[in-house]
C-alpha atoms as a PDB file:
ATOM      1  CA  UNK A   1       6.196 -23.396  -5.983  1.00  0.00           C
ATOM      2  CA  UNK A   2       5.372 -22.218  -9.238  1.00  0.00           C
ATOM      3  CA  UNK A   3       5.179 -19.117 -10.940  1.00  0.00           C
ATOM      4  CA  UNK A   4       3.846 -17.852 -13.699  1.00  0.00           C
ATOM      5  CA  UNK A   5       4.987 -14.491 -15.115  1.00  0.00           C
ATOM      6  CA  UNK A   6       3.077 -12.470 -17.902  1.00  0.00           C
ATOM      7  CA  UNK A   7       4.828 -10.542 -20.504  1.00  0.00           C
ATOM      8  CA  UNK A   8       3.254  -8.255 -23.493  1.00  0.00           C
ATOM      9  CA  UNK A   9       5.170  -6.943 -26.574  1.00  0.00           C
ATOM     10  CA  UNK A  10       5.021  -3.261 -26.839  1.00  0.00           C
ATOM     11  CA  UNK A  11       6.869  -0.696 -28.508  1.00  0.00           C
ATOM     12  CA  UNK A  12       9.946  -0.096 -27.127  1.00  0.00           C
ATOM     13  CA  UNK A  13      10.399   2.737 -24.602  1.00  0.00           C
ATOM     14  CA  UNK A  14      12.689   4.877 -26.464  1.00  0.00           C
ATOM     15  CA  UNK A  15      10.663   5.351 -29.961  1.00  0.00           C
ATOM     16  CA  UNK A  16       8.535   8.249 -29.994  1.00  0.00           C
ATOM     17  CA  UNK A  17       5.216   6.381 -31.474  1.00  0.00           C
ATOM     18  CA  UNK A  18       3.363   7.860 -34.789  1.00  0.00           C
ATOM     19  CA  UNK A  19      -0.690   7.685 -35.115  1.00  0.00           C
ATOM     20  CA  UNK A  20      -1.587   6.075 -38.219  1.00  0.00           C
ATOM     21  CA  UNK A  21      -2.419   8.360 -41.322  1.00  0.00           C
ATOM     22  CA  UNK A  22      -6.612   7.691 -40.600  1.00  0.00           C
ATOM     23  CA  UNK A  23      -6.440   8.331 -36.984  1.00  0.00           C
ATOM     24  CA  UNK A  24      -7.611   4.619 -36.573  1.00  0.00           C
ATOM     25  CA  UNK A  25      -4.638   3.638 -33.438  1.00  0.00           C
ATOM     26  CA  UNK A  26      -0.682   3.851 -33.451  1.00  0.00           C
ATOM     27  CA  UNK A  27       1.646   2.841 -36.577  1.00  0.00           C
ATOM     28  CA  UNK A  28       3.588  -0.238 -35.345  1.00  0.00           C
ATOM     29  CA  UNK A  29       4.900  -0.807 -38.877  1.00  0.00           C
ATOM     30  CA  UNK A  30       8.752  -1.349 -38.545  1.00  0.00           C
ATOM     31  CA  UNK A  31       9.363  -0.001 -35.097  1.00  0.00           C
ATOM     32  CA  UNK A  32      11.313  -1.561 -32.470  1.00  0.00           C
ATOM     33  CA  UNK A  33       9.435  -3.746 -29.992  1.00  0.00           C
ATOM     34  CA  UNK A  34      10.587  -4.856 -26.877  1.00  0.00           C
ATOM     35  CA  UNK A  35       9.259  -6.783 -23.639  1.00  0.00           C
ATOM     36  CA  UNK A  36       6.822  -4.228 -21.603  1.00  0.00           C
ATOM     37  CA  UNK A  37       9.284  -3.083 -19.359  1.00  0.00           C
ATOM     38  CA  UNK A  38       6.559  -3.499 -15.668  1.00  0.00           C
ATOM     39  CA  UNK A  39       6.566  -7.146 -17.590  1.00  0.00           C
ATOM     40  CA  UNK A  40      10.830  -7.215 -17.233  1.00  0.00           C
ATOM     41  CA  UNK A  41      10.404  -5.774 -13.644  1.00  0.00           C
ATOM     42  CA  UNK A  42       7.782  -9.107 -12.884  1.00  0.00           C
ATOM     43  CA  UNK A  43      10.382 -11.567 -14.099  1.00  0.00           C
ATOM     44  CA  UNK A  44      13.077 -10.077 -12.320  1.00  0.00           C
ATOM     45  CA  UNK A  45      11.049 -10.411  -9.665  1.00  0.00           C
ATOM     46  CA  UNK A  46       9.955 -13.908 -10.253  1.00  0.00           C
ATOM     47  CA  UNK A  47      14.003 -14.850 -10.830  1.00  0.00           C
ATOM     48  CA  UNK A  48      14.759 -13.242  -7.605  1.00  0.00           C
ATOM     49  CA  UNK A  49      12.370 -15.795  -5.915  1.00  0.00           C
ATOM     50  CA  UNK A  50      14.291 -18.716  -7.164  1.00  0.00           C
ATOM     51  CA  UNK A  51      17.278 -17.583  -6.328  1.00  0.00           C
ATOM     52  CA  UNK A  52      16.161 -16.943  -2.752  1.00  0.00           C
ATOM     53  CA  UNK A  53      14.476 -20.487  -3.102  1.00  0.00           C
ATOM     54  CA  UNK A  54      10.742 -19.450  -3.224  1.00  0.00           C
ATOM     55  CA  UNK A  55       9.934 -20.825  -6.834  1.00  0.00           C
ATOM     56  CA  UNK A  56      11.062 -24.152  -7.643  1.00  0.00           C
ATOM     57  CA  UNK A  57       9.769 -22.670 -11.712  1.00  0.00           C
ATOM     58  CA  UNK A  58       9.030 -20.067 -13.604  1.00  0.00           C
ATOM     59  CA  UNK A  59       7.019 -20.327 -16.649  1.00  0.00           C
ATOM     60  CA  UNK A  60       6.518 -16.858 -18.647  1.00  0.00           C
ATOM     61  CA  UNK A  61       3.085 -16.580 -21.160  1.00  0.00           C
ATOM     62  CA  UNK A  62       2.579 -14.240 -23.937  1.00  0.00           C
ATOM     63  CA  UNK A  63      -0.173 -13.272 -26.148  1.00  0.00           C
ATOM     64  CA  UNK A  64      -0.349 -12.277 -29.598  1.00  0.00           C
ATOM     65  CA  UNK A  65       0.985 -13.215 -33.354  1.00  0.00           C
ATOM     66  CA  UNK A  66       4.034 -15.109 -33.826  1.00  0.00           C
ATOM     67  CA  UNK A  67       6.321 -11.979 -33.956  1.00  0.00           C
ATOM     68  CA  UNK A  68       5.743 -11.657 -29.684  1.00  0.00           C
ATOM     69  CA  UNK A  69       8.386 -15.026 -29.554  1.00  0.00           C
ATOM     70  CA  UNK A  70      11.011 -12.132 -29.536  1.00  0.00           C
ATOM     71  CA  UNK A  71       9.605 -11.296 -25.729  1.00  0.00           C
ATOM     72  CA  UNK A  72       9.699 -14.852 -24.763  1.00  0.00           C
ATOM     73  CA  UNK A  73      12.705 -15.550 -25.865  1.00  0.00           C
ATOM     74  CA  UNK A  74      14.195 -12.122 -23.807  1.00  0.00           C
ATOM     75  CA  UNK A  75      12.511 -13.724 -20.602  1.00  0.00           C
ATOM     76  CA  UNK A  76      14.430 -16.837 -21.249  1.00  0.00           C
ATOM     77  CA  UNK A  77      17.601 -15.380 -21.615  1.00  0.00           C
ATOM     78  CA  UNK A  78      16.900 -13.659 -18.372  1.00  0.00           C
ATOM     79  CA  UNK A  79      16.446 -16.950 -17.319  1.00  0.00           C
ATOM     80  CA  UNK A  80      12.755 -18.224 -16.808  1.00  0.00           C
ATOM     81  CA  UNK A  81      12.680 -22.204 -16.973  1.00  0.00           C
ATOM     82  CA  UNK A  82       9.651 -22.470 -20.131  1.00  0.00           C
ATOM     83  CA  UNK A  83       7.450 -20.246 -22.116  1.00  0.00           C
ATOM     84  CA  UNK A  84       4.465 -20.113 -23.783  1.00  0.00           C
ATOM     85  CA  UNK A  85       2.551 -18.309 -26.731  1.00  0.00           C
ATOM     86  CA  UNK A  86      -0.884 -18.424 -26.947  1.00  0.00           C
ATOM     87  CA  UNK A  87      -1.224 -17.382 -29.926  1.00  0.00           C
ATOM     88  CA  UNK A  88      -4.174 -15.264 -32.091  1.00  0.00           C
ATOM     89  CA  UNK A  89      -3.751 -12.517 -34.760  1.00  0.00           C
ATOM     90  CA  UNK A  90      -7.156 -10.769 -33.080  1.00  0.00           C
ATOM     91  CA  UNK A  91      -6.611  -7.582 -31.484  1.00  0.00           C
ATOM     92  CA  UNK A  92      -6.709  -8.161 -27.823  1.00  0.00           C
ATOM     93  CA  UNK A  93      -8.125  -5.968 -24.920  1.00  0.00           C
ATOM     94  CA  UNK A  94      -7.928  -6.272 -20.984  1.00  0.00           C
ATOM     95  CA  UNK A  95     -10.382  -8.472 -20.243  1.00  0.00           C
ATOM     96  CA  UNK A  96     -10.013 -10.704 -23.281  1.00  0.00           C
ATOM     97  CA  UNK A  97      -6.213 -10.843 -21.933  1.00  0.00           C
ATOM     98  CA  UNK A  98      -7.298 -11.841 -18.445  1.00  0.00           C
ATOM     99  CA  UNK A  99      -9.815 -14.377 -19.890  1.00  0.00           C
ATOM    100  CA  UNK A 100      -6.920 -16.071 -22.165  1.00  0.00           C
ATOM    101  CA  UNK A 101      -4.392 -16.049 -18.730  1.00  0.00           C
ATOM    102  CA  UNK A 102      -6.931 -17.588 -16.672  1.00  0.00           C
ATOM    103  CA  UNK A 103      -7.077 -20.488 -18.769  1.00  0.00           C
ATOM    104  CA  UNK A 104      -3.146 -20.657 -19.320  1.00  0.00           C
ATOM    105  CA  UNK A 105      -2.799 -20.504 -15.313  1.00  0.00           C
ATOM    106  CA  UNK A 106      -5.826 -22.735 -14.757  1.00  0.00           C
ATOM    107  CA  UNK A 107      -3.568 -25.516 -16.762  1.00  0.00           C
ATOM    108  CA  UNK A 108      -0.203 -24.499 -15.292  1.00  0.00           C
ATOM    109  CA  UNK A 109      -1.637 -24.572 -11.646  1.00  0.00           C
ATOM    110  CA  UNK A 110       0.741 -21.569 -10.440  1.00  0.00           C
ATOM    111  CA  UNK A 111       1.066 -20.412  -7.165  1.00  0.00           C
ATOM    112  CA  UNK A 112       2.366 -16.788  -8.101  1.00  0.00           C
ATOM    113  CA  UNK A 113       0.726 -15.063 -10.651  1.00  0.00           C
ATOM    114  CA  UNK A 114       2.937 -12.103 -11.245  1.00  0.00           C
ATOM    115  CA  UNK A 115       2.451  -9.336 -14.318  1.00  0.00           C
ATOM    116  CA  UNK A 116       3.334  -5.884 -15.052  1.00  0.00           C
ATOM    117  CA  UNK A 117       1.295  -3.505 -13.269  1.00  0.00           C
ATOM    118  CA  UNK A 118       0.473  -1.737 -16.491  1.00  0.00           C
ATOM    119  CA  UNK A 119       1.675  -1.721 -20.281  1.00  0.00           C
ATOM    120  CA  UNK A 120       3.460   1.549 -21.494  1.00  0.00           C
ATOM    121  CA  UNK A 121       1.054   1.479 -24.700  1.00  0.00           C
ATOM    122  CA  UNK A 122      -2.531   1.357 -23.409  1.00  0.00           C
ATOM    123  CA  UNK A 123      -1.928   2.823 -19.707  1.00  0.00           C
ATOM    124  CA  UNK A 124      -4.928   0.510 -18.639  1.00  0.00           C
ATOM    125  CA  UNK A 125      -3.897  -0.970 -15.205  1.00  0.00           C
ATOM    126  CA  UNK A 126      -6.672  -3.647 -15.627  1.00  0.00           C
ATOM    127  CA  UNK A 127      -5.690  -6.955 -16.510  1.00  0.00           C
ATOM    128  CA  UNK A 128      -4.248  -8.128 -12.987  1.00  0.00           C
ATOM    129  CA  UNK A 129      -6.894  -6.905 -11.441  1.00  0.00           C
ATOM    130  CA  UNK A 130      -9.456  -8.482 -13.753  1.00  0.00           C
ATOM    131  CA  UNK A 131      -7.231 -11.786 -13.953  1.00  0.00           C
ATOM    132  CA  UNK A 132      -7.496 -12.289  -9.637  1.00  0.00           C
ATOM    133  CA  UNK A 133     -11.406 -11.597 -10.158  1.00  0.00           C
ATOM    134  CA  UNK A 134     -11.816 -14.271 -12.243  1.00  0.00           C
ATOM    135  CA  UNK A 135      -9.171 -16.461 -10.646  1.00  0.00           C
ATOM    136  CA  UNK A 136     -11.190 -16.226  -7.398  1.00  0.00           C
ATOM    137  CA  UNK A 137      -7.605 -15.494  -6.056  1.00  0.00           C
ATOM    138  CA  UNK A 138      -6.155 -12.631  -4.093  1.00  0.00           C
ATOM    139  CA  UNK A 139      -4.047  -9.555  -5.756  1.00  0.00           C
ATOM    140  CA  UNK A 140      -1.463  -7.475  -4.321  1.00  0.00           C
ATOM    141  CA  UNK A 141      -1.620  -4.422  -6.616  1.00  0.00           C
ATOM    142  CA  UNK A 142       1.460  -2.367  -7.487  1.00  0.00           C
ATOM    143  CA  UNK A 143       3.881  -4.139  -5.249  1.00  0.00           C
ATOM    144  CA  UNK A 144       7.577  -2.630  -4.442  1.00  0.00           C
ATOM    145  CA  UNK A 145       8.553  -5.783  -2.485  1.00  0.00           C
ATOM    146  CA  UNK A 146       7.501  -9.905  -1.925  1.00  0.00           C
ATOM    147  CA  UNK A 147       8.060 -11.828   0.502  1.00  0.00           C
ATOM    148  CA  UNK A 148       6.601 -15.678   0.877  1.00  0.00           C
ATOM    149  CA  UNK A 149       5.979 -16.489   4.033  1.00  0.00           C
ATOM    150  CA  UNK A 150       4.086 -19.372   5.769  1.00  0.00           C
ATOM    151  CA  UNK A 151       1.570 -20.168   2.385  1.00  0.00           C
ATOM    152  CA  UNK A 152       1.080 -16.329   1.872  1.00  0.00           C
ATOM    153  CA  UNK A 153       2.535 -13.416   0.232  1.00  0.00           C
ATOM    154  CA  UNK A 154       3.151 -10.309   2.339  1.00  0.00           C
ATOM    155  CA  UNK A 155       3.017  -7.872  -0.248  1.00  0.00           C
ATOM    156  CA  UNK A 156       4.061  -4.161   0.005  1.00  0.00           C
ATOM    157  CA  UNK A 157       2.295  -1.309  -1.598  1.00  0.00           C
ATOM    158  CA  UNK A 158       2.762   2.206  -2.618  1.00  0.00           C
ATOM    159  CA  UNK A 159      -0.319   4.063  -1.952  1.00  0.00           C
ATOM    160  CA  UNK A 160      -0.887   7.723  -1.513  1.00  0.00           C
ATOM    161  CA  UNK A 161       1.583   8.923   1.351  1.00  0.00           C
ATOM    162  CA  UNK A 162       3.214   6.043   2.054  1.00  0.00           C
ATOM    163  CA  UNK A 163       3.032   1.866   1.983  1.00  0.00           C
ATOM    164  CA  UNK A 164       1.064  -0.332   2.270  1.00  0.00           C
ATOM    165  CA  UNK A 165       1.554  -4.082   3.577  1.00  0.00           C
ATOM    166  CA  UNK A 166      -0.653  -6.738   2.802  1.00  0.00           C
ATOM    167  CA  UNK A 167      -0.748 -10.500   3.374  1.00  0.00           C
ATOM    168  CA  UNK A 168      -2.019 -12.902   0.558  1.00  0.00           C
ATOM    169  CA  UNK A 169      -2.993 -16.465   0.459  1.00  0.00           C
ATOM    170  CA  UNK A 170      -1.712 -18.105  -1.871  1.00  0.00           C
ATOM    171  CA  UNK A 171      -2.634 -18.375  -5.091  1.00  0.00           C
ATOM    172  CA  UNK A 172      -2.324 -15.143  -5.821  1.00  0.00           C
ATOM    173  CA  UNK A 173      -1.625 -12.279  -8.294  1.00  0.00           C
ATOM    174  CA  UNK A 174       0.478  -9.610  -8.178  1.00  0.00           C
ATOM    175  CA  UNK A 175       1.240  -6.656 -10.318  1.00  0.00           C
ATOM    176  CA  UNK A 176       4.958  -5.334 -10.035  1.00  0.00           C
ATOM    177  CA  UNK A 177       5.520  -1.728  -9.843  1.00  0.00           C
ATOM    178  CA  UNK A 178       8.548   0.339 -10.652  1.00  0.00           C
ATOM    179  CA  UNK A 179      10.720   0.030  -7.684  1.00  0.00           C
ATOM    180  CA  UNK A 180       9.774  -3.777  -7.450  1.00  0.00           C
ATOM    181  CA  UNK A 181      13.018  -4.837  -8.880  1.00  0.00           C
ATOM    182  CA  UNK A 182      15.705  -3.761 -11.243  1.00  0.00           C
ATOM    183  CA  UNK A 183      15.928  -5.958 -14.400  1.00  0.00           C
ATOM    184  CA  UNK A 184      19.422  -7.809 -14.780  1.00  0.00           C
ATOM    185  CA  UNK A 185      21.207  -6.753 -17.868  1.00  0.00           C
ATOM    186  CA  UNK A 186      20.593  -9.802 -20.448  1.00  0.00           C
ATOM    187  CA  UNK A 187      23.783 -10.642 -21.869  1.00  0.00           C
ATOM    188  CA  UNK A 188      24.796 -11.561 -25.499  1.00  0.00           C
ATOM    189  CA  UNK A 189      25.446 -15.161 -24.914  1.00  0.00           C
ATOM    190  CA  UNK A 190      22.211 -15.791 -23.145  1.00  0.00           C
ATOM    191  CA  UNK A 191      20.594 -14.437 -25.918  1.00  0.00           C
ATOM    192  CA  UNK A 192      21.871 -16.623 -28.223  1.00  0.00           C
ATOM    193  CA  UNK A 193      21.202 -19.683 -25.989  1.00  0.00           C
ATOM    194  CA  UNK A 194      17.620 -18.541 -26.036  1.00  0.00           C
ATOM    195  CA  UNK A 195      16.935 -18.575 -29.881  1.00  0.00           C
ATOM    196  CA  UNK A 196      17.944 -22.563 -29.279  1.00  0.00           C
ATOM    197  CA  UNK A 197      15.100 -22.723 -26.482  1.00  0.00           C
ATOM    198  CA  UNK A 198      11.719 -24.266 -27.423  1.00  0.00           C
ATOM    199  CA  UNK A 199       8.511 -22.052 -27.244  1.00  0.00           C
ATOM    200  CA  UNK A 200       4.979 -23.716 -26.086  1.00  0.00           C
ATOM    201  CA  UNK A 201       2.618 -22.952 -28.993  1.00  0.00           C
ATOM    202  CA  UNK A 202      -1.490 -22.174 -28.184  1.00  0.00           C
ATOM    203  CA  UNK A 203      -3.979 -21.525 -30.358  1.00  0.00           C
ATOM    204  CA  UNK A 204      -6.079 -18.941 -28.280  1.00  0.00           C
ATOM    205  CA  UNK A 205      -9.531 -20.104 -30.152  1.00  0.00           C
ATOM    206  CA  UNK A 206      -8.381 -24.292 -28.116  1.00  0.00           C
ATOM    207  CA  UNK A 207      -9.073 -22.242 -25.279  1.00  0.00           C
ATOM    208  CA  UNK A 208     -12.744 -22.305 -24.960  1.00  0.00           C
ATOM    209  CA  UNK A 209     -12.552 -18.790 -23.813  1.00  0.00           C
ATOM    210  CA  UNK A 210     -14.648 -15.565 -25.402  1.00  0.00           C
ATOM    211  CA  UNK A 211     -11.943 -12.789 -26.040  1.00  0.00           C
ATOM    212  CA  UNK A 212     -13.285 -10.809 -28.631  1.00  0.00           C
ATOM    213  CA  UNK A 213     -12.798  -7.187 -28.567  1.00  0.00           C
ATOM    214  CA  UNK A 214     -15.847  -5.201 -26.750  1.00  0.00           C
ATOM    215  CA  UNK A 215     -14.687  -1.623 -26.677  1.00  0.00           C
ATOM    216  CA  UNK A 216     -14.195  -0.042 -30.407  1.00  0.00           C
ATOM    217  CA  UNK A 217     -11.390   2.923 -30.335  1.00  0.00           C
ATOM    218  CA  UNK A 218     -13.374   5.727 -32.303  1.00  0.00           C
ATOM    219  CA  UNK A 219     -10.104   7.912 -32.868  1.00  0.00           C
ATOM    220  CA  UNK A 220      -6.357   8.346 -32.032  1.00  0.00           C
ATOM    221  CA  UNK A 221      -4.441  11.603 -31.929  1.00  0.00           C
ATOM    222  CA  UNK A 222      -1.256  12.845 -31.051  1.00  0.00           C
ATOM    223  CA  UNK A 223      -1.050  15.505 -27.967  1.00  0.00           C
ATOM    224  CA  UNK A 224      -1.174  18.912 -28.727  1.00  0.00           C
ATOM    225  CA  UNK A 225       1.972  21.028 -29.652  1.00  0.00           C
ATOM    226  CA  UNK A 226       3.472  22.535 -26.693  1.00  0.00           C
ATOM    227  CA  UNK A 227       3.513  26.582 -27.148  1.00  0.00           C
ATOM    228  CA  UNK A 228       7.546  27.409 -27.225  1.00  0.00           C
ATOM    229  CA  UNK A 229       9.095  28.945 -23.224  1.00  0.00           C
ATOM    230  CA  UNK A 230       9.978  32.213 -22.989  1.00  0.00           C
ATOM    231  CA  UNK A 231      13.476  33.317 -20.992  1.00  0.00           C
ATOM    232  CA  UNK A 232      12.791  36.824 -18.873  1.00  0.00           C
ATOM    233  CA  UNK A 233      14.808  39.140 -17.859  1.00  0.00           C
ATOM    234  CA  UNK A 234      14.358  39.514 -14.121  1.00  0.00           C
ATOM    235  CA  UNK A 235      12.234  38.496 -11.300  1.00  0.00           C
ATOM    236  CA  UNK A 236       9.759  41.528 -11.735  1.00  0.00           C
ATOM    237  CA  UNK A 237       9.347  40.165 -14.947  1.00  0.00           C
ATOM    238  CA  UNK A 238       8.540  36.714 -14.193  1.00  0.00           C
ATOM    239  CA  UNK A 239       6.106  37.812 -11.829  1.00  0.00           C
ATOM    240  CA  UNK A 240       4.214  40.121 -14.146  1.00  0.00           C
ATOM    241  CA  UNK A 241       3.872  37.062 -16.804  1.00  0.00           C
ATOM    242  CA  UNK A 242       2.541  34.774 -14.002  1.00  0.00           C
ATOM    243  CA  UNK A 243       0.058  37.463 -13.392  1.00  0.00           C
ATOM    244  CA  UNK A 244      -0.785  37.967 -16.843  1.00  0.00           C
ATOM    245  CA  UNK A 245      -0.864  34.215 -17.027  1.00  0.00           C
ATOM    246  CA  UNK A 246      -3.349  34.129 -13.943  1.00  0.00           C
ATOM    247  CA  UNK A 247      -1.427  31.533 -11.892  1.00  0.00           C
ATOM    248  CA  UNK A 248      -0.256  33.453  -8.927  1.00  0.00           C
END
């Protein structure tokens, strides 16, 4: 069985991100980038399944200029089989993403779809979602654990107050939450190894597929300052500043 595995380049979780001078989006100019780290969790995932003997290959897909290689080549030191790059230097939103993976999936012929559940830099939760609509295929949404069983995927699900446990026919997509899987630690060696790996190259206008940009972003702004804490001196005094505060 084959699966295919979805990674975006984001920044990386530890820079604190600057909006750009005109409030037009964030300032990406010479800040780390790394793999979207829900993306890592998928692969790990995806890995996993091989080892247990699930997926015969794993084939990971990014979109974007020529600078994302440096994600693909991180899933291939983590040890995915082939990657490819369809690439584009247009700004890409959900559902032009989902539009541009259903064609890569409709030529790879996976079984397993799997994909972050979200990216860290847009928050948007859509693209899996969108990707199974189009796909025709079921989803099994913010999964903490996969199992392949009999042609389907029994899926478990955080919801509110507990799990969830669902059973999918495969094909199918799945989005990987946090407590999916832990990513391995990629070491030095296979990262070198990687650079010598060949990356599939896709122009996303071969595609046949609309993914212009339909939503314009009007502004971007940092979060308000947080006002400074205040230490008190006893509980009397906590309580009186609660009450001034109106919260209790």
């Amino acid at each position: 069985m084959k699966a295919l595995v979805a990674v975006k380049r984001v920044v990386d979780h530890n820079v604190r991100v600057r909006i750009k001078a005109d409030g037009s989006g964030v300032d990406t100019a010479g800040v780390k980038m790394s793999i979207n780290p829900f993306d890592e969790i998928a692969v790990e995932e995806a890995l996993r399944l091989k080892e247990r003997g699930l997926v015969s290959e794993i084939v990971a897909v990014t979109l974007g200029e020529a600078t994302s290689q440096d994600v693909l080549r991180h899933a291939l030191a983590m040890g995915v089989d082939r990657v490819i790059l369809v690439e584009t230097a247009t700004e890409l939103q959900p559902l032009g993403v989902a539009k541009l993976l259903k064609a890569v999936a409709e030529r790879e012929a996976p079984q397993l779809v799997l994909l972050g559940k979200q990216a860290i830099d847009d928050d948007a939760g859509q693209v899996g979602q969108m990707l199974a609509a189009l796909l025709g295929t079921a989803q099994g949404t913010f999964a903490s654990k996969i199992d392949i069983e009999n042609g389907e995927a029994i899926v478990v699900r955080e919801v509110e107050g507990g799990t969830e446990t669902v059973a999918l026919k495969l094909p199918a997509v799945i989005t990987a939450d946090l407590r999916l899987a832990e990513p391995r630690f990629v070491k030095l060696p296979n990262l070198m190894m990687a650079k010598k790996k060949p990356i599939e190259t896709l122009a996303a206008d071969s595609l046949g597929v609309d993914f212009a940009p339909r939503v314009a972003r009007t502004a971007a702004a940092e979060p308000p300052v947080r006002a400074a804490g205040i230490k008190v001196g006893s509980v009397a005094e906590l309580v009186q500043k609660l009450r001034e505060a109106k919260v209790i």
